Short mmCIF file of C-alpha atoms and ligand atoms in Angstrom, two decimals:
data_model
loop_
_atom_site.label_atom_id
_atom_site.label_comp_id
_atom_site.label_asym_id
_atom_site.label_seq_id
_atom_site.Cartn_x
_atom_site.Cartn_y
_atom_site.Cartn_z
CA MET Z 1048 -76.33 -21.73 60.03
CA SER Z 1049 -73.81 -24.48 59.37
CA VAL Z 1050 -70.73 -24.96 57.21
CA LEU Z 1051 -71.02 -28.13 55.14
CA VAL Z 1052 -67.60 -29.89 54.81
CA LEU Z 1053 -67.57 -32.41 51.98
CA GLY Z 1054 -64.83 -35.01 52.57
CA GLY Z 1055 -64.60 -34.08 56.24
CA ALA Z 1056 -63.40 -37.63 57.16
CA GLY Z 1057 -60.34 -37.20 55.00
CA TYR Z 1058 -56.88 -35.84 55.86
CA ILE Z 1059 -57.31 -32.11 55.21
CA GLY Z 1060 -61.11 -32.09 55.71
CA SER Z 1061 -60.85 -33.51 59.25
CA HIS Z 1062 -58.40 -30.73 60.18
CA MET Z 1063 -60.74 -28.16 58.68
CA VAL Z 1064 -63.62 -29.54 60.78
CA ARG Z 1065 -61.53 -29.13 63.94
CA ARG Z 1066 -60.65 -25.52 63.19
CA LEU Z 1067 -64.28 -24.66 62.40
CA LEU Z 1068 -65.40 -26.22 65.71
CA ASP Z 1069 -62.66 -24.31 67.54
CA GLN Z 1070 -64.26 -21.15 66.28
CA GLY Z 1071 -67.68 -22.19 67.57
CA GLN Z 1072 -69.18 -22.86 64.16
CA ASP Z 1073 -71.87 -25.48 63.50
CA VAL Z 1074 -70.43 -28.08 61.15
CA VAL Z 1075 -72.07 -30.75 59.05
CA VAL Z 1076 -69.87 -33.38 57.37
CA VAL Z 1077 -70.64 -35.41 54.24
CA ASP Z 1078 -68.25 -38.26 53.27
CA ASN Z 1079 -68.82 -41.61 51.65
CA LEU Z 1080 -65.76 -43.00 53.61
CA VAL Z 1081 -64.25 -44.37 50.39
CA LYS Z 1082 -60.96 -42.90 51.51
CA GLY Z 1083 -61.83 -41.26 54.83
CA HIS Z 1084 -61.89 -42.64 58.35
CA ARG Z 1085 -64.64 -42.78 61.03
CA GLY Z 1086 -61.86 -42.18 63.57
CA ALA Z 1087 -61.11 -38.83 61.91
CA LEU Z 1088 -64.66 -37.58 62.40
CA ALA Z 1089 -65.21 -35.04 65.15
CA PRO Z 1090 -68.03 -36.15 67.40
CA GLU Z 1091 -69.32 -32.54 67.67
CA ALA Z 1092 -69.97 -32.38 63.91
CA LYS Z 1093 -73.12 -33.92 62.37
CA PHE Z 1094 -72.06 -36.67 60.01
CA TYR Z 1095 -73.83 -38.08 56.85
CA GLU Z 1096 -72.37 -41.10 55.06
CA VAL Z 1097 -73.35 -39.89 51.60
CA ASP Z 1098 -71.69 -39.93 48.16
CA ILE Z 1099 -71.85 -36.44 46.69
CA ARG Z 1100 -72.81 -37.96 43.29
CA ASP Z 1101 -76.07 -39.30 44.91
CA LYS Z 1102 -78.26 -36.27 44.22
CA GLU Z 1103 -81.24 -37.44 46.28
CA ALA Z 1104 -79.13 -38.18 49.35
CA LEU Z 1105 -77.15 -35.00 49.05
CA SER Z 1106 -80.34 -32.91 48.60
CA ALA Z 1107 -81.78 -34.60 51.70
CA VAL Z 1108 -78.79 -33.25 53.72
CA PHE Z 1109 -79.40 -29.75 52.35
CA GLU Z 1110 -83.12 -30.01 53.25
CA LYS Z 1111 -82.46 -31.14 56.80
CA GLU Z 1112 -79.57 -28.79 57.65
CA ASN Z 1113 -79.43 -25.06 57.51
CA ILE Z 1114 -76.37 -24.77 55.26
CA GLU Z 1115 -74.79 -21.42 54.65
CA SER Z 1116 -71.63 -22.39 52.76
CA VAL Z 1117 -69.81 -25.44 51.42
CA VAL Z 1118 -66.15 -26.43 51.71
CA HIS Z 1119 -65.39 -29.11 49.11
CA PHE Z 1120 -62.54 -31.58 49.76
CA ALA Z 1121 -64.27 -34.77 48.43
CA ALA Z 1122 -62.36 -36.01 45.52
CA PHE Z 1123 -59.80 -38.60 44.31
CA SER Z 1124 -56.29 -37.24 44.16
CA ILE Z 1125 -53.68 -39.89 43.23
CA VAL Z 1126 -51.96 -38.84 39.99
CA PRO Z 1127 -50.80 -42.21 38.58
CA GLU Z 1128 -54.18 -43.72 39.40
CA SER Z 1129 -55.81 -40.87 37.43
CA VAL Z 1130 -53.58 -41.73 34.43
CA ALA Z 1131 -54.63 -45.38 34.60
CA GLU Z 1132 -58.31 -44.69 35.31
CA PRO Z 1133 -59.21 -41.24 33.90
CA LEU Z 1134 -62.91 -41.83 33.79
CA MET Z 1135 -63.02 -42.71 37.45
CA TYR Z 1136 -61.55 -39.24 38.14
CA PHE Z 1137 -63.89 -37.34 35.77
CA ASP Z 1138 -66.79 -39.18 37.35
CA ASN Z 1139 -65.97 -38.69 41.06
CA ASN Z 1140 -64.39 -35.30 40.85
CA THR Z 1141 -65.85 -33.49 37.85
CA ALA Z 1142 -69.29 -35.14 37.64
CA GLY Z 1143 -69.48 -34.93 41.44
CA MET Z 1144 -69.13 -31.17 41.13
CA VAL Z 1145 -72.14 -31.02 38.65
CA THR Z 1146 -74.32 -32.71 41.20
CA LEU Z 1147 -73.08 -30.53 44.02
CA LEU Z 1148 -73.61 -27.23 42.14
CA GLU Z 1149 -77.10 -28.36 41.09
CA VAL Z 1150 -78.00 -29.12 44.69
CA MET Z 1151 -76.50 -25.81 45.84
CA LYS Z 1152 -78.49 -23.97 43.19
CA GLU Z 1153 -81.73 -25.71 44.18
CA HIS Z 1154 -81.24 -24.83 47.81
CA ASP Z 1155 -80.09 -21.35 47.21
CA VAL Z 1156 -76.59 -21.90 48.83
CA LYS Z 1157 -74.29 -19.39 47.19
CA LYS Z 1158 -70.82 -19.84 48.70
CA ILE Z 1159 -68.25 -22.58 48.07
CA VAL Z 1160 -64.55 -22.95 48.97
CA PHE Z 1161 -62.93 -25.55 46.80
CA SER Z 1162 -59.74 -27.67 47.10
CA SER Z 1163 -57.90 -27.11 43.85
CA THR Z 1164 -54.26 -28.08 43.23
CA ALA Z 1165 -50.95 -27.08 41.81
CA ALA Z 1166 -51.58 -29.93 39.39
CA THR Z 1167 -53.85 -27.66 37.43
CA TYR Z 1168 -50.69 -25.73 36.26
CA GLY Z 1169 -48.98 -28.75 34.72
CA ASN Z 1170 -45.31 -28.01 33.91
CA PRO Z 1171 -44.74 -24.48 35.37
CA VAL Z 1172 -43.63 -21.72 33.02
CA ASN Z 1173 -42.45 -19.52 36.00
CA ILE Z 1174 -41.11 -20.26 39.43
CA PRO Z 1175 -42.63 -19.34 41.81
CA ILE Z 1176 -46.01 -20.05 40.18
CA LYS Z 1177 -48.54 -17.22 40.19
CA GLU Z 1178 -52.38 -17.61 39.95
CA THR Z 1179 -52.30 -15.85 36.58
CA ASP Z 1180 -49.83 -18.36 35.08
CA PRO Z 1181 -51.17 -20.70 32.40
CA GLN Z 1182 -53.05 -23.85 33.55
CA ASN Z 1183 -52.16 -26.74 31.36
CA PRO Z 1184 -52.60 -29.93 33.41
CA ILE Z 1185 -50.56 -32.98 32.34
CA ASN Z 1186 -52.69 -35.67 34.00
CA PRO Z 1187 -56.37 -36.42 34.37
CA TYR Z 1188 -56.34 -35.51 38.10
CA GLY Z 1189 -55.20 -31.92 37.34
CA GLU Z 1190 -57.60 -31.73 34.42
CA SER Z 1191 -60.54 -32.93 36.50
CA LYS Z 1192 -59.83 -30.14 39.06
CA LEU Z 1193 -59.35 -27.45 36.36
CA MET Z 1194 -62.71 -28.47 34.86
CA MET Z 1195 -64.20 -28.09 38.38
CA GLU Z 1196 -62.77 -24.59 38.74
CA LYS Z 1197 -64.28 -23.65 35.29
CA MET Z 1198 -67.61 -25.15 36.21
CA MET Z 1199 -67.81 -23.02 39.30
CA ALA Z 1200 -66.99 -19.92 37.24
CA TRP Z 1201 -69.85 -20.64 34.81
CA ALA Z 1202 -72.14 -21.41 37.78
CA ASP Z 1203 -71.21 -17.99 39.18
CA SER Z 1204 -72.19 -16.15 35.97
CA ALA Z 1205 -75.38 -18.09 35.55
CA TYR Z 1206 -76.63 -18.48 39.15
CA GLY Z 1207 -74.49 -16.19 41.23
CA ILE Z 1208 -72.72 -19.03 43.13
CA LYS Z 1209 -69.57 -17.41 44.54
CA TRP Z 1210 -66.45 -19.50 44.86
CA VAL Z 1211 -62.86 -19.50 46.02
CA ALA Z 1212 -60.45 -22.12 44.56
CA LEU Z 1213 -57.51 -22.80 46.79
CA ARG Z 1214 -54.69 -24.28 44.81
CA TYR Z 1215 -52.63 -26.28 47.30
CA PHE Z 1216 -49.07 -27.39 46.70
CA ASN Z 1217 -47.80 -30.08 49.25
CA VAL Z 1218 -49.72 -30.38 52.42
CA ALA Z 1219 -48.12 -32.05 55.47
CA GLY Z 1220 -48.23 -32.28 59.25
CA ALA Z 1221 -51.02 -33.08 61.82
CA LEU Z 1222 -52.99 -31.43 64.60
CA GLU Z 1223 -50.51 -30.69 67.36
CA ASP Z 1224 -52.11 -32.95 69.87
CA GLY Z 1225 -51.61 -35.88 67.47
CA SER Z 1226 -55.30 -36.82 67.68
CA ILE Z 1227 -55.78 -36.70 63.89
CA GLY Z 1228 -53.27 -36.85 61.06
CA GLU Z 1229 -52.49 -38.16 57.59
CA ASP Z 1230 -53.52 -41.70 56.68
CA HIS Z 1231 -54.05 -42.20 52.95
CA GLY Z 1232 -54.57 -45.64 51.46
CA PRO Z 1233 -52.36 -46.13 49.55
CA GLU Z 1234 -49.98 -43.55 50.95
CA THR Z 1235 -48.24 -41.57 48.18
CA HIS Z 1236 -47.20 -38.45 50.07
CA LEU Z 1237 -43.52 -37.89 50.91
CA VAL Z 1238 -43.65 -37.01 54.65
CA PRO Z 1239 -45.75 -40.02 55.79
CA ILE Z 1240 -43.55 -42.31 53.64
CA ILE Z 1241 -40.32 -40.85 55.22
CA LEU Z 1242 -41.91 -41.41 58.61
CA GLN Z 1243 -42.74 -45.02 57.81
CA ALA Z 1244 -39.02 -45.47 57.28
CA ALA Z 1245 -38.34 -43.62 60.58
CA ALA Z 1246 -40.80 -45.97 62.36
CA GLY Z 1247 -39.14 -49.09 60.91
CA GLN Z 1248 -42.15 -49.87 58.72
CA ARG Z 1249 -40.06 -49.72 55.56
CA ASP Z 1250 -36.32 -50.32 55.24
CA TYR Z 1251 -35.48 -47.08 53.45
CA ILE Z 1252 -36.91 -44.20 51.55
CA GLU Z 1253 -36.35 -44.12 47.79
CA MET Z 1254 -35.54 -40.65 46.41
CA PHE Z 1255 -36.58 -40.63 42.73
CA GLY Z 1256 -33.83 -38.96 40.66
CA ASP Z 1257 -30.75 -36.98 41.63
CA ASP Z 1258 -30.22 -35.28 38.33
CA TYR Z 1259 -32.84 -32.59 38.42
CA ASN Z 1260 -32.01 -29.02 37.61
CA THR Z 1261 -31.89 -27.96 41.24
CA PRO Z 1262 -29.05 -27.01 43.71
CA ASP Z 1263 -28.65 -30.59 45.06
CA GLY Z 1264 -30.15 -32.51 42.05
CA PHE Z 1265 -33.29 -33.67 43.93
CA ASN Z 1266 -36.64 -32.25 43.01
CA VAL Z 1267 -38.00 -29.41 45.06
CA ARG Z 1268 -41.52 -29.02 46.46
CA ASP Z 1269 -43.30 -26.50 48.65
CA TYR Z 1270 -44.84 -27.74 51.96
CA VAL Z 1271 -47.63 -26.17 54.01
CA HIS Z 1272 -48.87 -27.30 57.37
CA VAL Z 1273 -52.37 -28.77 57.22
CA VAL Z 1274 -53.59 -26.42 60.07
CA ASP Z 1275 -52.28 -23.35 58.22
CA LEU Z 1276 -54.12 -24.67 55.16
CA ALA Z 1277 -57.34 -25.14 57.08
CA ASP Z 1278 -57.02 -21.58 58.36
CA ALA Z 1279 -56.79 -20.31 54.77
CA HIS Z 1280 -60.16 -21.96 54.13
CA ILE Z 1281 -61.63 -20.11 57.08
CA LEU Z 1282 -60.33 -16.82 55.79
CA ALA Z 1283 -61.78 -17.77 52.36
CA LEU Z 1284 -65.20 -18.35 53.96
CA ASP Z 1285 -64.91 -14.91 55.63
CA TYR Z 1286 -63.91 -13.37 52.29
CA LEU Z 1287 -67.02 -14.81 50.62
CA GLY Z 1288 -69.17 -13.84 53.63
CA GLN Z 1289 -68.11 -10.21 52.94
CA GLY Z 1290 -69.77 -10.44 49.52
CA LYS Z 1291 -66.49 -10.35 47.59
CA ASP Z 1292 -65.98 -11.75 44.12
CA SER Z 1293 -65.02 -15.26 43.19
CA ALA Z 1294 -61.27 -15.84 43.16
CA GLN Z 1295 -58.41 -18.29 43.18
CA PHE Z 1296 -55.39 -18.36 45.43
CA ASN Z 1297 -52.26 -20.39 45.62
CA LEU Z 1298 -51.44 -21.80 49.09
CA GLY Z 1299 -47.80 -22.58 49.59
CA SER Z 1300 -44.93 -21.52 51.75
CA ALA Z 1301 -42.92 -19.85 48.99
CA THR Z 1302 -39.88 -21.82 50.10
CA GLY Z 1303 -38.95 -25.04 48.36
CA PHE Z 1304 -37.26 -28.05 49.90
CA SER Z 1305 -35.72 -30.86 47.98
CA VAL Z 1306 -36.50 -34.45 48.72
CA LYS Z 1307 -33.04 -34.85 50.24
CA GLU Z 1308 -33.50 -31.80 52.45
CA MET Z 1309 -36.88 -33.29 53.60
CA VAL Z 1310 -35.21 -36.49 54.59
CA GLU Z 1311 -32.48 -34.53 56.44
CA ALA Z 1312 -35.18 -32.45 58.20
CA ALA Z 1313 -37.04 -35.68 59.13
CA ARG Z 1314 -33.80 -37.15 60.61
CA GLU Z 1315 -33.52 -34.09 62.81
CA ALA Z 1316 -37.18 -33.91 63.73
CA THR Z 1317 -37.40 -37.60 64.70
CA GLY Z 1318 -33.85 -38.28 65.89
CA VAL Z 1319 -33.78 -41.40 63.72
CA ASN Z 1320 -31.07 -41.98 61.15
CA ILE Z 1321 -33.53 -42.67 58.31
CA GLU Z 1322 -31.93 -44.58 55.44
CA ALA Z 1323 -32.39 -43.18 51.99
CA LYS Z 1324 -31.43 -44.46 48.52
CA VAL Z 1325 -31.44 -42.84 45.17
CA GLY Z 1326 -33.81 -44.47 42.61
CA PRO Z 1327 -34.65 -43.67 39.00
CA ARG Z 1328 -36.61 -40.58 38.07
CA ARG Z 1329 -40.44 -40.88 37.84
CA ALA Z 1330 -42.14 -39.85 34.62
CA GLY Z 1331 -43.61 -36.32 34.61
CA ASP Z 1332 -42.02 -35.00 37.85
CA PRO Z 1333 -41.09 -31.28 37.27
CA ASP Z 1334 -37.75 -30.03 38.75
CA ILE Z 1335 -39.30 -27.41 41.02
CA LEU Z 1336 -42.88 -26.66 42.13
CA VAL Z 1337 -43.08 -23.64 44.40
CA ALA Z 1338 -46.02 -21.33 44.92
CA ASP Z 1339 -46.18 -17.59 44.92
CA SER Z 1340 -48.87 -17.10 47.64
CA THR Z 1341 -48.58 -13.33 47.88
CA LYS Z 1342 -52.23 -13.00 46.75
CA ALA Z 1343 -53.52 -15.21 49.64
CA ARG Z 1344 -51.39 -13.21 52.12
CA GLU Z 1345 -52.47 -9.83 50.80
CA VAL Z 1346 -56.12 -10.35 49.92
CA LEU Z 1347 -57.12 -13.01 52.53
CA GLY Z 1348 -54.62 -11.91 55.13
CA TRP Z 1349 -53.30 -15.54 55.36
CA GLN Z 1350 -50.26 -15.84 57.70
CA PRO Z 1351 -49.07 -19.39 57.93
CA LYS Z 1352 -47.68 -20.16 61.44
CA TYR Z 1353 -45.38 -23.00 60.43
CA ASP Z 1354 -42.50 -21.64 58.32
CA ASN Z 1355 -40.12 -24.44 59.09
CA VAL Z 1356 -40.37 -27.92 57.62
CA GLN Z 1357 -38.80 -29.53 60.70
CA ASP Z 1358 -41.65 -28.20 62.85
CA ILE Z 1359 -44.17 -29.43 60.28
CA ILE Z 1360 -42.58 -32.89 60.32
CA LYS Z 1361 -42.49 -32.94 64.17
CA THR Z 1362 -46.31 -32.69 64.21
CA ALA Z 1363 -46.59 -35.54 61.68
CA TRP Z 1364 -44.16 -37.65 63.79
CA ASN Z 1365 -46.20 -37.00 66.91
CA TRP Z 1366 -49.33 -38.36 65.09
CA LYS Z 1367 -47.26 -41.32 63.75
CA GLU Z 1368 -45.90 -42.22 67.19
CA LEU Z 1369 -49.39 -42.15 68.71
CA HIS Z 1370 -51.02 -44.02 65.72
CA PRO Z 1371 -48.27 -46.19 64.08
CA ASN Z 1372 -50.90 -47.86 61.81
CA GLY Z 1373 -53.03 -44.77 61.23
CA TYR Z 1374 -56.73 -45.06 62.01
CA ASP Z 1375 -56.81 -48.87 62.05
CA ASP Z 1376 -60.11 -48.99 60.23
CA ARG Z 1377 -59.19 -50.25 56.79
CA LYS Z 1378 -62.15 -52.11 55.26
N1 NAD I 737 -52.99 -33.77 50.31
C1 NAD I 737 -52.46 -32.93 49.50
O1 NAD I 737 -51.20 -32.71 49.52
C2 NAD I 737 -53.33 -32.17 48.44
C3 NAD I 737 -52.65 -31.33 47.55
C4 NAD I 737 -53.46 -30.64 46.65
C5 NAD I 737 -54.81 -30.82 46.62
N2 NAD I 737 -55.43 -31.63 47.46
C6 NAD I 737 -56.93 -31.78 47.40
O2 NAD I 737 -57.49 -31.65 48.71
C7 NAD I 737 -58.54 -32.51 48.88
C8 NAD I 737 -58.44 -33.32 50.15
O3 NAD I 737 -57.22 -34.07 50.08
P1 NAD I 737 -56.86 -35.12 51.19
O4 NAD I 737 -55.36 -35.37 51.22
O5 NAD I 737 -57.49 -34.69 52.50
O6 NAD I 737 -57.59 -36.43 50.65
P2 NAD I 737 -58.37 -37.64 51.37
O7 NAD I 737 -58.59 -38.69 50.41
O8 NAD I 737 -57.83 -37.85 52.72
O9 NAD I 737 -59.88 -36.89 51.62
C9 NAD I 737 -60.90 -36.83 50.64
C10 NAD I 737 -62.18 -37.30 51.33
O10 NAD I 737 -63.23 -37.16 50.39
C11 NAD I 737 -64.07 -38.36 50.50
N3 NAD I 737 -64.64 -38.58 49.19
C12 NAD I 737 -64.02 -38.80 47.97
N4 NAD I 737 -64.99 -38.90 47.05
C13 NAD I 737 -66.22 -38.71 47.59
C14 NAD I 737 -67.53 -38.74 47.11
N5 NAD I 737 -67.86 -38.99 45.84
N6 NAD I 737 -68.53 -38.47 48.00
C15 NAD I 737 -68.26 -38.26 49.31
N7 NAD I 737 -67.03 -38.26 49.89
C16 NAD I 737 -65.99 -38.51 48.99
C17 NAD I 737 -63.06 -39.50 50.88
O11 NAD I 737 -63.71 -40.57 51.55
C18 NAD I 737 -62.15 -38.75 51.86
O12 NAD I 737 -62.52 -38.77 53.16
C19 NAD I 737 -58.69 -33.37 47.64
O13 NAD I 737 -59.76 -32.81 46.82
C20 NAD I 737 -57.31 -33.19 46.93
O14 NAD I 737 -57.52 -33.16 45.48
C21 NAD I 737 -54.68 -32.31 48.42
#
């Protein structure tokens, strides 16, 4: 029996594939390579270049392979792009989930672990954020993912498809050997952008706003290492394998770091005196986003190994030094 990883050529999906292979599991990857990279694919995993919205092609994969469970990373995830092009997000993310659940139902596959996001909460009412806090997304990306969570819940009551939604906060870092890492196009994530400045690929890093309601005035986010995140998905697969109920879990480190603290941590991790400038605030950036991930720790037994942002950044820097231009396969 195989685990099907949708979006397995992307940043987080490619790390998940490596962790599953490390455990001796059979892995099948589906990715349309719209954002992913051939260079991120593990040769030991079977790969299908398929768009999840293509029902016929996706069904053919389920027919050929003996799939036991699905891990679903395949989505668009750039907030400002979702504001400019909401229908593109509802099509790829939300409509993609309709096709996927239909195909799972038709092939009697009853387990799915899903990449959800802190963006489903919108502006938090409590810090740290708990799974039971209200979900009021403030952009189409967060809305598309919340709709996907709700669709899985209805598919559970109607067809018994069991799901785990993992709501990630900020994901960073790379596999320790530096063989795979983060390479988004365009890059919107803080750590790779700071490391572009460290590598001399940009002159400085712009820190958006220094008047937030936080100890140093810069906004605060919660960072999890990508391998710790992948391990949470493996625990979620085990959880569903034990016949347990559908559930949602926050995945964060519970410790927030400000943008300025991240730049300082990156200076220490890289030994480069990265230049940083303060720019204007960006619209819709909350002061603080930090997860309460007690539930994942208690129920799934999740124990992140990286509890220090400098160590997380060191792994990303190792990837960056080995692959200064990422995967070099831009179309
Ligand atoms: N990176 C983060 O910090 C973060 C935070 C919260 C949630 N997430 C979620 O985690 C997931 C993975 O994020 P990532 O950073 O690895 O993104 P990514 O863009 O690197 O990976 C997504 C992969 O899915 C593929 N894909 C997209 N649409 C597809 C489709 N219709 N059919 C087939 N393949 C398709 C892309 O080609 C890409 O390889 C996303 O769903 C994202 O919403 C990421």
